[in-house]
Structure formats: structure tokens, C-alpha cells
mmCIF file of C-alpha atoms in Angstrom:
data_model
loop_
_atom_site.group_PDB
_atom_site.id
_atom_site.type_symbol
_atom_site.label_atom_id
_atom_site.label_comp_id
_atom_site.label_asym_id
_atom_site.label_seq_id
_atom_site.Cartn_x
_atom_site.Cartn_y
_atom_site.Cartn_z
ATOM 1 C CA MET L 1 -45.118 -31.475 -10.984
ATOM 2 C CA SER L 2 -43.786 -28.150 -9.712
ATOM 3 C CA LEU L 3 -40.689 -26.036 -9.923
ATOM 4 C CA LYS L 4 -38.402 -26.131 -6.907
ATOM 5 C CA SER L 5 -37.614 -22.425 -6.983
ATOM 6 C CA GLU L 6 -40.588 -20.723 -8.632
ATOM 7 C CA PRO L 7 -43.917 -22.580 -8.740
ATOM 8 C CA PHE L 8 -46.023 -22.067 -11.816
ATOM 9 C CA THR L 9 -49.479 -22.819 -13.050
ATOM 10 C CA PRO L 10 -49.984 -24.000 -16.630
ATOM 11 C CA ALA L 11 -52.349 -21.118 -17.345
ATOM 12 C CA GLU L 12 -49.532 -18.654 -16.642
ATOM 13 C CA CYS L 13 -47.006 -20.399 -18.869
ATOM 14 C CA TYR L 14 -49.049 -21.628 -21.804
ATOM 15 C CA ALA L 15 -51.998 -20.292 -23.745
ATOM 16 C CA ASP L 16 -55.471 -21.490 -22.829
ATOM 17 C CA THR L 17 -55.542 -23.317 -26.159
ATOM 18 C CA ALA L 18 -52.412 -25.378 -25.363
ATOM 19 C CA TYR L 19 -52.877 -29.061 -26.139
ATOM 20 C CA ARG L 20 -53.224 -31.651 -23.370
ATOM 21 C CA ALA L 21 -54.021 -35.259 -24.164
ATOM 22 C CA ASP L 22 -56.141 -35.613 -21.016
ATOM 23 C CA SER L 23 -58.446 -32.725 -21.939
ATOM 24 C CA ILE L 24 -59.199 -32.934 -25.646
ATOM 25 C CA PRO L 25 -62.414 -30.933 -26.242
ATOM 26 C CA GLU L 26 -65.528 -32.422 -27.778
ATOM 27 C CA GLN L 27 -65.695 -31.773 -31.504
ATOM 28 C CA SER L 28 -68.138 -32.116 -34.342
ATOM 29 C CA TYR L 29 -68.607 -35.172 -36.543
ATOM 30 C CA ALA L 30 -65.725 -35.948 -38.881
ATOM 31 C CA PRO L 31 -66.998 -35.338 -42.417
ATOM 32 C CA GLN L 32 -66.246 -37.537 -45.397
ATOM 33 C CA ASN L 33 -63.128 -35.969 -46.853
ATOM 34 C CA ASP L 34 -63.575 -36.312 -50.612
ATOM 35 C CA MET L 35 -60.117 -34.846 -51.143
ATOM 36 C CA LEU L 36 -58.585 -38.043 -49.798
ATOM 37 C CA ARG L 37 -60.317 -40.382 -52.231
ATOM 38 C CA GLY L 38 -57.954 -42.235 -54.523
ATOM 39 C CA ARG L 39 -55.065 -42.050 -52.062
ATOM 40 C CA ILE L 40 -53.756 -45.156 -50.354
ATOM 41 C CA LEU L 41 -54.059 -44.224 -46.691
ATOM 42 C CA GLU L 42 -53.190 -47.565 -45.153
ATOM 43 C CA ALA L 43 -53.668 -46.751 -41.474
ATOM 44 C CA ARG L 44 -54.673 -43.917 -39.168
ATOM 45 C CA LEU L 45 -52.414 -43.681 -36.147
ATOM 46 C CA PRO L 46 -53.875 -43.389 -32.630
ATOM 47 C CA TRP L 47 -54.004 -40.334 -30.409
ATOM 48 C CA GLY L 48 -52.477 -40.658 -26.929
ATOM 49 C CA SER L 49 -51.190 -43.882 -25.381
ATOM 50 C CA TYR L 50 -47.610 -42.670 -25.692
ATOM 51 C CA LEU L 51 -44.771 -45.168 -25.848
ATOM 52 C CA HIS L 52 -42.162 -42.410 -25.362
ATOM 53 C CA LEU L 53 -39.933 -43.495 -28.220
ATOM 54 C CA ASN L 54 -38.572 -41.054 -30.771
ATOM 55 C CA PRO L 55 -37.702 -41.869 -34.379
ATOM 56 C CA THR L 56 -34.054 -42.718 -34.850
ATOM 57 C CA ILE L 57 -33.467 -39.841 -37.246
ATOM 58 C CA TYR L 58 -34.239 -37.430 -34.369
ATOM 59 C CA GLN L 59 -32.877 -39.463 -31.475
ATOM 60 C CA TYR L 60 -29.478 -39.776 -33.131
ATOM 61 C CA SER L 61 -29.313 -36.986 -35.670
ATOM 62 C CA ALA L 62 -26.280 -37.221 -37.915
ATOM 63 C CA SER L 63 -25.997 -33.460 -38.478
ATOM 64 C CA TRP L 64 -27.194 -32.001 -35.195
ATOM 65 C CA PHE L 65 -23.890 -31.424 -33.410
ATOM 66 C CA ARG L 66 -22.166 -29.900 -36.412
ATOM 67 C CA GLU L 67 -24.986 -27.376 -36.781
ATOM 68 C CA TYR L 68 -25.065 -26.713 -33.044
ATOM 69 C CA LYS L 69 -21.351 -25.922 -32.881
ATOM 70 C CA TYR L 70 -21.364 -23.692 -35.917
ATOM 71 C CA ILE L 71 -24.570 -21.725 -35.265
ATOM 72 C CA ASP L 72 -23.708 -21.470 -31.562
ATOM 73 C CA LYS L 73 -25.671 -18.744 -29.756
ATOM 74 C CA ASP L 74 -28.085 -18.284 -32.667
ATOM 75 C CA TYR L 75 -29.071 -21.949 -32.633
ATOM 76 C CA HIS L 76 -32.405 -21.275 -30.930
ATOM 77 C CA ASP L 77 -33.807 -19.333 -33.883
ATOM 78 C CA TYR L 78 -31.951 -21.017 -36.716
ATOM 79 C CA THR L 79 -32.943 -24.571 -35.849
ATOM 80 C CA MET L 80 -36.132 -26.126 -37.160
ATOM 81 C CA ILE L 81 -37.444 -27.026 -33.717
ATOM 82 C CA ASN L 82 -37.226 -25.274 -30.362
ATOM 83 C CA GLU L 83 -39.336 -25.169 -27.197
ATOM 84 C CA ARG L 84 -41.962 -22.913 -28.821
ATOM 85 C CA ARG L 85 -42.501 -24.166 -32.340
ATOM 86 C CA TRP L 86 -41.721 -26.985 -34.742
ATOM 87 C CA SER L 87 -41.356 -25.014 -37.933
ATOM 88 C CA GLN L 88 -42.391 -26.386 -41.305
ATOM 89 C CA HIS L 89 -41.183 -23.457 -43.391
ATOM 90 C CA VAL L 90 -37.888 -21.715 -43.974
ATOM 91 C CA VAL L 91 -37.614 -18.241 -45.456
ATOM 92 C CA GLU L 92 -34.530 -17.370 -47.450
ATOM 93 C CA ASN L 93 -33.938 -13.741 -48.338
ATOM 94 C CA LEU L 94 -32.053 -14.519 -51.519
ATOM 95 C CA GLY L 95 -31.934 -13.285 -55.064
ATOM 96 C CA SER L 96 -32.903 -15.552 -57.937
ATOM 97 C CA LEU L 97 -29.388 -15.484 -59.391
ATOM 98 C CA TYR L 98 -27.879 -16.659 -56.102
ATOM 99 C CA ARG L 99 -30.423 -19.477 -55.859
ATOM 100 C CA VAL L 100 -29.656 -20.683 -59.388
ATOM 101 C CA PHE L 101 -25.904 -20.493 -58.811
ATOM 102 C CA ARG L 102 -26.137 -22.401 -55.534
ATOM 103 C CA PHE L 103 -28.324 -25.079 -57.121
ATOM 104 C CA LEU L 104 -25.886 -25.550 -60.018
ATOM 105 C CA ILE L 105 -22.927 -25.824 -57.649
ATOM 106 C CA PHE L 106 -24.826 -28.355 -55.551
ATOM 107 C CA LEU L 107 -25.826 -30.363 -58.623
ATOM 108 C CA TYR L 108 -22.294 -30.379 -60.004
ATOM 109 C CA SER L 109 -20.507 -31.223 -56.768
ATOM 110 C CA HIS L 110 -22.926 -33.970 -55.738
ATOM 111 C CA GLY L 111 -23.426 -35.430 -59.195
ATOM 112 C CA PHE L 112 -19.829 -35.582 -60.436
ATOM 113 C CA SER L 113 -17.926 -36.213 -57.201
ATOM 114 C CA LEU L 114 -15.818 -39.358 -57.015
ATOM 115 C CA ILE L 115 -17.304 -40.095 -53.573
ATOM 116 C CA LEU L 116 -20.819 -39.858 -52.207
ATOM 117 C CA PRO L 117 -21.740 -37.187 -49.636
ATOM 118 C CA GLY L 118 -21.210 -38.241 -46.035
ATOM 119 C CA GLY L 119 -17.547 -39.121 -46.139
ATOM 120 C CA GLU L 120 -18.058 -42.881 -45.956
ATOM 121 C CA GLY L 121 -15.869 -43.563 -48.987
ATOM 122 C CA ARG L 122 -18.620 -44.885 -51.254
ATOM 123 C CA ALA L 123 -18.215 -44.316 -54.983
ATOM 124 C CA GLY L 124 -20.083 -41.333 -56.377
ATOM 125 C CA GLY L 125 -21.336 -40.402 -59.831
ATOM 126 C CA GLY L 126 -17.877 -39.253 -60.870
ATOM 127 C CA VAL L 127 -16.621 -42.832 -60.758
ATOM 128 C CA PHE L 128 -19.355 -43.896 -63.164
ATOM 129 C CA PHE L 129 -18.540 -41.129 -65.644
ATOM 130 C CA SER L 130 -14.798 -41.779 -65.355
ATOM 131 C CA VAL L 131 -15.201 -45.517 -65.967
ATOM 132 C CA ILE L 132 -17.352 -44.893 -69.048
ATOM 133 C CA THR L 133 -14.775 -42.433 -70.370
ATOM 134 C CA ALA L 134 -11.950 -44.875 -69.627
ATOM 135 C CA VAL L 135 -13.682 -47.632 -71.606
ATOM 136 C CA CYS L 136 -14.203 -45.251 -74.515
ATOM 137 C CA THR L 137 -10.547 -44.233 -74.282
ATOM 138 C CA ILE L 138 -9.390 -47.835 -74.687
ATOM 139 C CA LEU L 139 -11.443 -48.084 -77.860
ATOM 140 C CA PHE L 140 -10.261 -44.677 -79.061
ATOM 141 C CA VAL L 141 -6.557 -45.517 -78.641
ATOM 142 C CA PHE L 142 -6.522 -47.499 -81.856
ATOM 143 C CA ALA L 143 -8.092 -44.667 -83.870
ATOM 144 C CA ALA L 144 -6.205 -41.712 -82.392
ATOM 145 C CA ASP L 145 -3.105 -40.298 -84.024
ATOM 146 C CA THR L 146 -1.251 -39.920 -80.725
ATOM 147 C CA LEU L 147 -1.605 -41.198 -77.148
ATOM 148 C CA LEU L 148 -2.042 -37.605 -75.969
ATOM 149 C CA GLN L 149 -5.038 -37.241 -78.232
ATOM 150 C CA ALA L 150 -6.460 -40.569 -77.024
ATOM 151 C CA PHE L 151 -6.150 -39.831 -73.316
ATOM 152 C CA THR L 152 -7.212 -36.177 -73.427
ATOM 153 C CA PRO L 153 -10.965 -36.914 -72.893
ATOM 154 C CA LEU L 154 -10.184 -39.126 -69.888
ATOM 155 C CA ALA L 155 -7.909 -36.469 -68.403
ATOM 156 C CA ILE L 156 -10.616 -33.836 -68.833
ATOM 157 C CA MET L 157 -13.236 -36.079 -67.214
ATOM 158 C CA LEU L 158 -10.960 -36.903 -64.289
ATOM 159 C CA SER L 159 -10.254 -33.198 -63.841
ATOM 160 C CA ILE L 160 -13.982 -32.387 -63.834
ATOM 161 C CA CYS L 161 -14.743 -35.134 -61.307
ATOM 162 C CA SER L 162 -11.751 -34.292 -59.111
ATOM 163 C CA LEU L 163 -12.812 -30.635 -58.957
ATOM 164 C CA ALA L 164 -16.356 -31.728 -58.073
ATOM 165 C CA THR L 165 -14.935 -33.899 -55.273
ATOM 166 C CA VAL L 166 -12.955 -30.959 -53.874
ATOM 167 C CA ILE L 167 -16.016 -28.689 -54.022
ATOM 168 C CA LEU L 168 -18.116 -31.378 -52.305
ATOM 169 C CA PHE L 169 -15.538 -31.623 -49.522
ATOM 170 C CA PHE L 170 -15.658 -27.885 -48.855
ATOM 171 C CA TRP L 171 -19.439 -27.840 -49.292
ATOM 172 C CA GLU L 172 -19.953 -30.426 -46.568
ATOM 173 C CA LYS L 173 -17.407 -28.756 -44.324
ATOM 174 C CA ASN L 174 -18.841 -25.264 -44.719
ATOM 175 C CA GLU L 175 -22.380 -25.752 -46.011
ATOM 176 C CA LEU L 176 -23.879 -23.929 -43.030
ATOM 177 C CA LYS L 177 -22.053 -20.812 -44.176
ATOM 178 C CA PHE L 178 -24.126 -20.967 -47.357
ATOM 179 C CA TYR L 179 -27.324 -20.984 -45.336
ATOM 180 C CA LYS L 180 -27.002 -19.379 -41.933
ATOM 181 C CA ARG L 181 -27.200 -15.737 -42.918
ATOM 182 C CA ASN L 182 -30.135 -16.473 -45.217
ATOM 183 C CA ARG L 183 -31.951 -19.202 -43.336
ATOM 184 C CA ASN L 184 -34.821 -18.255 -41.079
ATOM 185 C CA TRP L 185 -37.165 -20.909 -39.685
ATOM 186 C CA THR L 186 -40.429 -19.148 -38.949
ATOM 187 C CA GLU L 187 -43.712 -19.633 -37.146
ATOM 188 C CA GLU L 188 -45.661 -18.839 -40.308
ATOM 189 C CA LEU L 189 -46.043 -22.572 -40.936
ATOM 190 C CA ALA L 190 -45.450 -24.466 -37.710
ATOM 191 C CA PHE L 191 -46.723 -26.661 -34.888
ATOM 192 C CA CYS L 192 -46.707 -24.383 -31.841
ATOM 193 C CA ARG L 193 -46.357 -26.055 -28.446
ATOM 194 C CA SER L 194 -47.070 -23.023 -26.297
ATOM 195 C CA THR L 195 -50.416 -22.319 -27.972
ATOM 196 C CA GLY L 196 -51.533 -25.778 -29.124
ATOM 197 C CA MET L 197 -52.158 -24.330 -32.567
ATOM 198 C CA VAL L 198 -50.924 -25.229 -36.030
ATOM 199 C CA ASN L 199 -50.081 -22.171 -38.083
ATOM 200 C CA THR L 200 -51.175 -22.683 -41.682
ATOM 201 C CA PRO L 201 -51.504 -20.521 -44.820
ATOM 202 C CA GLY L 202 -55.219 -20.182 -44.059
ATOM 203 C CA GLY L 203 -54.857 -19.284 -40.397
ATOM 204 C CA LYS L 204 -54.392 -21.030 -37.065
ATOM 205 C CA LEU L 205 -56.015 -24.412 -36.411
ATOM 206 C CA PHE L 206 -56.175 -26.580 -33.307
ATOM 207 C CA PHE L 207 -53.628 -29.381 -33.235
ATOM 208 C CA TYR L 208 -56.269 -31.909 -32.148
ATOM 209 C CA GLU L 209 -58.124 -31.292 -35.406
ATOM 210 C CA PHE L 210 -55.417 -33.122 -37.364
ATOM 211 C CA ASP L 211 -55.058 -36.861 -37.881
ATOM 212 C CA ALA L 212 -51.961 -38.869 -38.735
ATOM 213 C CA TYR L 213 -52.023 -41.380 -41.582
ATOM 214 C CA ILE L 214 -49.545 -43.766 -43.093
ATOM 215 C CA GLU L 215 -49.744 -43.252 -46.835
ATOM 216 C CA MET L 216 -48.404 -45.691 -49.377
ATOM 217 C CA THR L 217 -47.209 -44.640 -52.806
ATOM 218 C CA ILE L 218 -46.213 -46.934 -55.629
ATOM 219 C CA GLY L 219 -42.836 -46.340 -57.218
ATOM 220 C CA ALA L 220 -41.009 -47.805 -60.177
ATOM 221 C CA GLN L 221 -41.152 -51.570 -60.569
ATOM 222 C CA ALA L 222 -44.107 -51.696 -58.147
ATOM 223 C CA SER L 223 -41.936 -50.699 -55.193
ATOM 224 C CA GLN L 224 -43.838 -49.388 -52.156
ATOM 225 C CA PHE L 225 -42.984 -46.281 -50.162
ATOM 226 C CA TYR L 226 -44.574 -45.182 -46.897
ATOM 227 C CA SER L 227 -44.771 -41.708 -45.398
ATOM 228 C CA LEU L 228 -46.454 -40.000 -42.455
ATOM 229 C CA LYS L 229 -49.140 -37.489 -43.400
ATOM 230 C CA VAL L 230 -50.736 -35.226 -40.792
ATOM 231 C CA ILE L 231 -54.029 -34.123 -42.383
ATOM 232 C CA HIS L 232 -56.687 -31.672 -41.179
ATOM 233 C CA ARG L 233 -59.906 -33.483 -40.301
ATOM 234 C CA TYR L 234 -62.308 -30.681 -41.281
ATOM 235 C CA PRO L 235 -61.520 -29.651 -44.883
ATOM 236 C CA HIS L 236 -64.391 -27.163 -45.074
ATOM 237 C CA ARG L 237 -62.371 -24.920 -42.748
ATOM 238 C CA SER L 238 -58.934 -25.481 -44.181
ATOM 239 C CA GLN L 239 -59.115 -25.801 -47.935
ATOM 240 C CA GLN L 240 -55.887 -24.409 -49.288
ATOM 241 C CA PRO L 241 -56.182 -21.222 -51.344
ATOM 242 C CA HIS L 242 -56.034 -21.591 -55.133
ATOM 243 C CA THR L 243 -56.144 -25.397 -54.920
ATOM 244 C CA LYS L 244 -58.411 -28.251 -53.904
ATOM 245 C CA ASP L 245 -55.617 -30.156 -52.184
ATOM 246 C CA PRO L 246 -56.179 -31.070 -48.509
ATOM 247 C CA LEU L 247 -54.259 -29.253 -45.827
ATOM 248 C CA GLU L 248 -51.537 -31.643 -44.720
ATOM 249 C CA PHE L 249 -47.997 -31.884 -43.459
ATOM 250 C CA ASN L 250 -45.431 -34.495 -44.352
ATOM 251 C CA PHE L 251 -42.939 -35.839 -41.793
ATOM 252 C CA THR L 252 -39.982 -37.758 -43.155
ATOM 253 C CA VAL L 253 -38.164 -40.526 -41.339
ATOM 254 C CA ASP L 254 -35.962 -43.311 -42.583
ATOM 255 C CA GLY L 255 -36.485 -46.990 -41.975
ATOM 256 C CA SER L 256 -39.520 -49.064 -41.104
ATOM 257 C CA ILE L 257 -43.221 -48.398 -40.514
ATOM 258 C CA ALA L 258 -42.441 -48.437 -36.784
ATOM 259 C CA GLN L 259 -40.363 -45.293 -37.295
ATOM 260 C CA LEU L 260 -43.487 -43.530 -38.600
ATOM 261 C CA TYR L 261 -45.370 -44.533 -35.451
ATOM 262 C CA ALA L 262 -42.478 -43.170 -33.386
ATOM 263 C CA MET L 263 -42.621 -39.914 -35.365
ATOM 264 C CA TRP L 264 -46.302 -39.435 -34.514
ATOM 265 C CA ASP L 265 -45.599 -40.358 -30.885
ATOM 266 C CA MET L 266 -42.890 -37.687 -30.731
ATOM 267 C CA LEU L 267 -45.001 -34.981 -32.398
ATOM 268 C CA GLN L 268 -47.869 -35.550 -29.968
ATOM 269 C CA ARG L 269 -45.582 -35.399 -26.940
ATOM 270 C CA TYR L 270 -43.963 -32.268 -28.313
ATOM 271 C CA MET L 271 -47.354 -30.555 -28.528
ATOM 272 C CA ASP L 272 -48.675 -31.945 -25.224
ATOM 273 C CA VAL L 273 -47.760 -29.419 -22.521
ATOM 274 C CA SER L 274 -48.500 -31.992 -19.806
ATOM 275 C CA GLN L 275 -45.448 -33.872 -21.117
ATOM 276 C CA PRO L 276 -41.798 -32.783 -21.076
ATOM 277 C CA LEU L 277 -40.208 -32.045 -24.409
ATOM 278 C CA PRO L 278 -38.996 -35.164 -26.239
ATOM 279 C CA ASP L 279 -35.466 -35.944 -25.087
ATOM 280 C CA VAL L 280 -33.675 -35.485 -28.398
ATOM 281 C CA PRO L 281 -30.449 -33.582 -29.156
ATOM 282 C CA GLN L 282 -32.112 -30.720 -31.056
ATOM 283 C CA LEU L 283 -34.287 -29.815 -28.058
ATOM 284 C CA GLU L 284 -31.759 -30.280 -25.252
ATOM 285 C CA PRO L 285 -30.451 -26.665 -25.336
ATOM 286 C CA PHE L 286 -34.003 -25.389 -24.765
ATOM 287 C CA ARG L 287 -35.320 -27.754 -22.091
ATOM 288 C CA HIS L 288 -34.893 -25.138 -19.357
ATOM 289 C CA LEU L 289 -37.021 -22.679 -21.354
ATOM 290 C CA ASP L 290 -40.130 -24.872 -21.309
ATOM 291 C CA PRO L 291 -41.910 -24.800 -17.905
ATOM 292 C CA THR L 292 -43.133 -28.407 -17.875
ATOM 293 C CA THR L 293 -39.770 -29.728 -19.009
ATOM 294 C CA LYS L 294 -37.867 -27.554 -16.559
ATOM 295 C CA ALA L 295 -39.953 -28.854 -13.660
ATOM 296 C CA TYR L 296 -39.512 -32.430 -14.894
ATOM 297 C CA ASP L 297 -35.726 -32.080 -15.105
ATOM 298 C CA GLU L 298 -35.347 -30.263 -11.788
ATOM 299 C CA ALA L 299 -37.315 -33.049 -10.111
ATOM 300 C CA GLY L 300 -34.626 -35.465 -11.317
ATOM 301 C CA LYS L 301 -37.014 -37.377 -13.554
ATOM 302 C CA ARG L 302 -34.936 -37.033 -16.696
ATOM 303 C CA GLY L 303 -32.094 -38.968 -15.136
ATOM 304 C CA ARG L 304 -29.481 -37.348 -17.360
ATOM 305 C CA PRO L 305 -27.109 -34.377 -17.086
ATOM 306 C CA ALA L 306 -28.326 -31.119 -18.589
ATOM 307 C CA THR L 307 -25.759 -31.430 -21.401
ATOM 308 C CA TYR L 308 -26.085 -35.178 -21.971
ATOM 309 C CA TRP L 309 -26.457 -35.046 -25.755
ATOM 310 C CA ARG L 310 -23.873 -32.315 -26.259
ATOM 311 C CA ASP L 311 -21.288 -34.273 -24.268
ATOM 312 C CA LEU L 312 -22.166 -37.539 -25.989
ATOM 313 C CA TYR L 313 -21.604 -36.131 -29.446
ATOM 314 C CA ALA L 314 -18.484 -34.232 -28.401
ATOM 315 C CA ASN L 315 -16.819 -37.314 -26.908
ATOM 316 C CA SER L 316 -18.012 -40.127 -29.179
ATOM 317 C CA SER L 317 -16.540 -41.290 -32.456
ATOM 318 C CA ASP L 318 -18.578 -41.704 -35.620
ATOM 319 C CA GLU L 319 -18.411 -45.479 -35.158
ATOM 320 C CA GLU L 320 -19.772 -45.252 -31.603
ATOM 321 C CA LEU L 321 -22.617 -42.970 -32.665
ATOM 322 C CA LYS L 322 -23.434 -45.274 -35.555
ATOM 323 C CA ALA L 323 -23.635 -48.228 -33.155
ATOM 324 C CA LEU L 324 -25.954 -46.281 -30.842
ATOM 325 C CA ARG L 325 -28.060 -45.277 -33.824
ATOM 326 C CA GLU L 326 -28.468 -48.854 -35.016
ATOM 327 C CA ALA L 327 -29.266 -50.087 -31.493
ATOM 328 C CA HIS L 328 -31.986 -47.453 -31.185
ATOM 329 C CA ARG L 329 -33.365 -48.356 -34.594
ATOM 330 C CA ALA L 330 -33.640 -51.989 -33.503
ATOM 331 C CA GLU L 331 -35.438 -50.894 -30.306
ATOM 332 C CA VAL L 332 -38.014 -48.857 -32.229
ATOM 333 C CA ASP L 333 -38.578 -51.680 -34.708
ATOM 334 C CA ALA L 334 -39.030 -54.237 -31.911
ATOM 335 C CA THR L 335 -41.533 -52.148 -29.912
ATOM 336 C CA ALA L 336 -45.181 -53.302 -30.012
ATOM 337 C CA TRP L 337 -46.894 -50.273 -31.556
ATOM 338 C CA GLY L 338 -50.232 -51.945 -32.214
ATOM 339 C CA GLY L 339 -53.191 -52.718 -29.971
ATOM 340 C CA ARG L 340 -53.511 -49.262 -28.386
ATOM 341 C CA PRO L 341 -56.807 -47.355 -28.007
ATOM 342 C CA ASP L 342 -57.363 -44.042 -29.758
ATOM 343 C CA LEU L 343 -58.231 -41.206 -27.374
ATOM 344 C CA MET L 344 -59.804 -39.144 -30.160
ATOM 345 C CA GLU L 345 -62.748 -41.575 -30.162
ATOM 346 C CA LEU L 346 -63.881 -39.895 -26.939
ATOM 347 C CA SER L 347 -64.029 -36.435 -28.542
ATOM 348 C CA VAL L 348 -65.264 -36.989 -32.109
ATOM 349 C CA PRO L 349 -68.668 -38.789 -32.174
ATOM 350 C CA ASN L 350 -68.119 -40.806 -35.359
ATOM 351 C CA TYR L 351 -64.360 -41.109 -35.133
ATOM 352 C CA ARG L 352 -64.263 -44.864 -34.614
ATOM 353 C CA GLU L 353 -66.621 -45.503 -37.510
ATOM 354 C CA THR L 354 -64.570 -43.465 -39.975
ATOM 355 C CA ARG L 355 -61.470 -45.677 -39.664
ATOM 356 C CA LYS L 356 -61.114 -47.999 -36.693
ATOM 357 C CA GLY L 357 -58.777 -50.680 -38.039
ATOM 358 C CA GLU L 358 -55.037 -50.970 -37.807
ATOM 359 C CA PRO L 359 -52.515 -53.442 -39.222
ATOM 360 C CA GLU L 360 -52.636 -56.778 -37.457
ATOM 361 C CA ASP L 361 -48.856 -56.688 -37.044
ATOM 362 C CA VAL L 362 -47.596 -53.101 -37.093
ATOM 363 C CA ASN L 363 -43.950 -54.110 -36.981
ATOM 364 C CA ASP L 364 -44.262 -56.317 -40.067
ATOM 365 C CA PHE L 365 -46.627 -53.989 -41.904
ATOM 366 C CA GLY L 366 -45.139 -53.041 -45.259
ATOM 367 C CA ARG L 367 -42.256 -55.449 -44.792
ATOM 368 C CA PHE L 368 -44.092 -58.596 -45.853
ATOM 369 C CA PRO L 369 -46.661 -58.054 -48.652
ATOM 370 C CA TRP L 370 -48.879 -60.934 -47.582
ATOM 371 C CA LYS L 371 -49.513 -59.258 -44.215
ATOM 372 C CA THR L 372 -50.376 -55.770 -45.432
ATOM 373 C CA GLY L 373 -54.012 -56.614 -46.088
ATOM 374 C CA LYS L 374 -54.762 -57.887 -42.577
ATOM 375 C CA PHE L 375 -56.375 -55.311 -40.304
ATOM 376 C CA VAL L 376 -57.963 -55.622 -36.876
ATOM 377 C CA ASP L 377 -60.128 -53.350 -34.734
ATOM 378 C CA ARG L 378 -58.446 -51.157 -32.170
ATOM 379 C CA PRO L 379 -59.417 -51.545 -28.504
ATOM 380 C CA GLU L 380 -62.115 -49.071 -27.533
ATOM 381 C CA ALA L 381 -60.944 -45.965 -25.708
ATOM 382 C CA THR L 382 -62.278 -45.337 -22.204
ATOM 383 C CA PRO L 383 -62.371 -41.983 -20.375
ATOM 384 C CA SER L 384 -59.553 -41.488 -17.905
ATOM 385 C CA VAL L 385 -60.239 -40.465 -14.320
ATOM 386 C CA GLY L 386 -60.261 -36.695 -13.949
ATOM 387 C CA SER L 387 -60.499 -35.926 -17.657
ATOM 388 C CA THR L 388 -61.890 -32.466 -18.381
ATOM 389 C CA ASP L 389 -63.471 -32.392 -21.807
ATOM 390 C CA HIS L 390 -65.075 -29.118 -22.769
ATOM 391 C CA PRO L 391 -67.310 -28.500 -25.780
ATOM 392 C CA GLN L 392 -65.581 -26.677 -28.590
ATOM 393 C CA ASP L 393 -67.265 -24.422 -31.111
ATOM 394 C CA ASP L 394 -66.673 -25.898 -34.589
ATOM 395 C CA THR L 395 -68.143 -23.161 -36.697
ATOM 396 C CA PRO L 396 -66.096 -22.225 -39.773
ATOM 397 C CA ARG L 397 -63.482 -19.561 -39.138
#
């Protein structure tokens, strides 16, 4: 892959430590991580073997275009993800009083509004409070001296909820104005594509030293919740200061277990400089700034206009975007995510022995309780032709 106008070599565009799936260095044995005992880590997701599907929450972001239009030329630095880093930390230069005031306004407007956030017309908490007050008013009518006295509590409640609804409307319309001047996504805690490093509170660590797990937590009434945890494999070099908790990152998606697999697929491709940036709306404005992606697009391999996502959101109705979102969700859920080898087995000597199984049916995992206990061995990974593994010093840093 090469640029049409100005050829480049990866060494000139990315740091020597940049991550490439076809050249993961040899590493030391994976130790028993005692910090993870007692947690329900159902499955460890495989390295490599990309299926090139992004989670629906990123592929069809509900808020992306509104942020893009408002932030405009500052979007590169104010967005969570750009061509350099996928930030995990936002710094707000705010006073404590402002934070408390903003939280109270948010709590009031979202808790007492007659409609739920999102503008879909669903009843909010204000309806519940108003109905309760209305029922009490009916009972109070017979004890009150006048009708005005009887209906005063209901009128006050309706006024409170109506004001909350108005504030919610303006909040959703102008919420970025509350944040833009104070919001600053940083590289202090981030996955950095150009360097292949993960910036953490304890220093910089190689991306390939992290593993992705599906963790299950038990909620009320024995309900099960699943999340994607990206956890550092070598805790002796990454124990968090002032705590014994493992170094980990949480990635949130909505929907099925398959969406978690898609999230890990997207994060790997984002960090892999041999791959173009994932083709999602948030990254489209920066594709020309990443050398690999620029070469990929200029070669016509993307197959889309440079402003595909911007034009789609500008010219599509909410109903059309919702239909596209649901179609993509169905595609992710129907994709066969299981049965793929794990490339990390070729770089970590005991990697396969530490956790080699995966759900027998990834797509049904977590959906049907009687299937969640069935695990099978992954296919063994085999070296690819031309792979260039280099030993890596694993001494504590």
C-alpha cells in the first residue's frame, strides 16, 4: 500500500513501538493474576483474525453529527477518538460549585421531566410524580375546604415537572455549550495508535500486553450483565497506585455479546497501523491524517466518498438512521464470531493454557442460560508467512 503523491515508510510515520498484528513480539509467561480471582470472566476474546465489523453504537452513533456540527473546527481535539489516540479520560477545568450546580440541574431536569431524554415522546419521571399527586388530590378533595386548596398541590407538581421538561429541552439542545469550553480529552489515559502504547497512571504500556475479557456481573433479581474489560496481563508491572485493583479499561456497548466482540475487533484495528482506521463517523474527519488510512482511501479501497458519513447524517431522517442502525445491529448479531484462532498464542508461551476455551455458540452466549456453560477449545494459531516476531524485554519498568 503506498501513497499516490508522496510515498511513505511506516517507520517514518509511526513510532517503532506501533502495534502490528503480524509482528507481535515474543513475551514472557503470563503469570497467574490473583487480582482477578472471584470475578466472573466468562471468556477471553482472541487477538487478530479481524472480521472488520464495528459495534453498532460506534457505526451509527446517535450523537455524533450533533457534536460534529457544534464543535466544528475544534472537533479533532474535543472528540474522544481521533487518528492519534482513543482517550479514556476527560479533564474539566471547573470549580466545585459549578460541578454541584450542573449535577443538580441535570438531576432535576432528567428526573422530573414529563418526557424521557431523546425526544421520542416516552413518559418520564414527571408523569409518575404527577399521577401520584393527582390520585392524592382526588382523595384530598373531600377533606379540603375549597377546590383551590385541594388542587394546589397538583398545580405545584405540574409546574415543577413542566419547568423540568423545559430545562431538559434546552439541555439537550445546548448541552455541548455546558461542556465544550471545559471539556478536554487528553492522552494522559488513552490508547495511542501512532505509538502502539497505552498511557496509564503508572506509565506507558504496550498494547499487546493487554487482554480482552467478557465479564459477567449479577444484578438485582439474578439478572446478568456483560461488559468488555481490557486488562493488563502482567500485574507486577502495572499495579495501580494506592490500590490492589488490576489495571483495566471498560468499553461500553449496548446490545448482545456479539457487540462486545465487535468492540474488541474495532479496538484492535484502531491500534493496528497495518490496518486503516475503522470506518466510523467519529473518525471520518481524520482519515486523511493517518498515513495507512490515507493510502487505503486514495487507492480507492474504501469505496466511499470522503464525506460519506457527514452526508449521510445531514441528509437522512431520524427514522432512516434508526432503520440503518437496527439493520447493522442484526448484521453484528448474525456474524459468526466464534471458532477463530488467537494470534497471541504465538507470542506468549503459556497463553493457550491460561484460558483457551470460548463459548460454543458466541451469538447465543448470555442469551440462553442453558448454553452459557458450554465451552470449546479454540483452533490453534499458526504463524503467518513473513511474520517478524522479535524478542521483547519484559523486565519491570
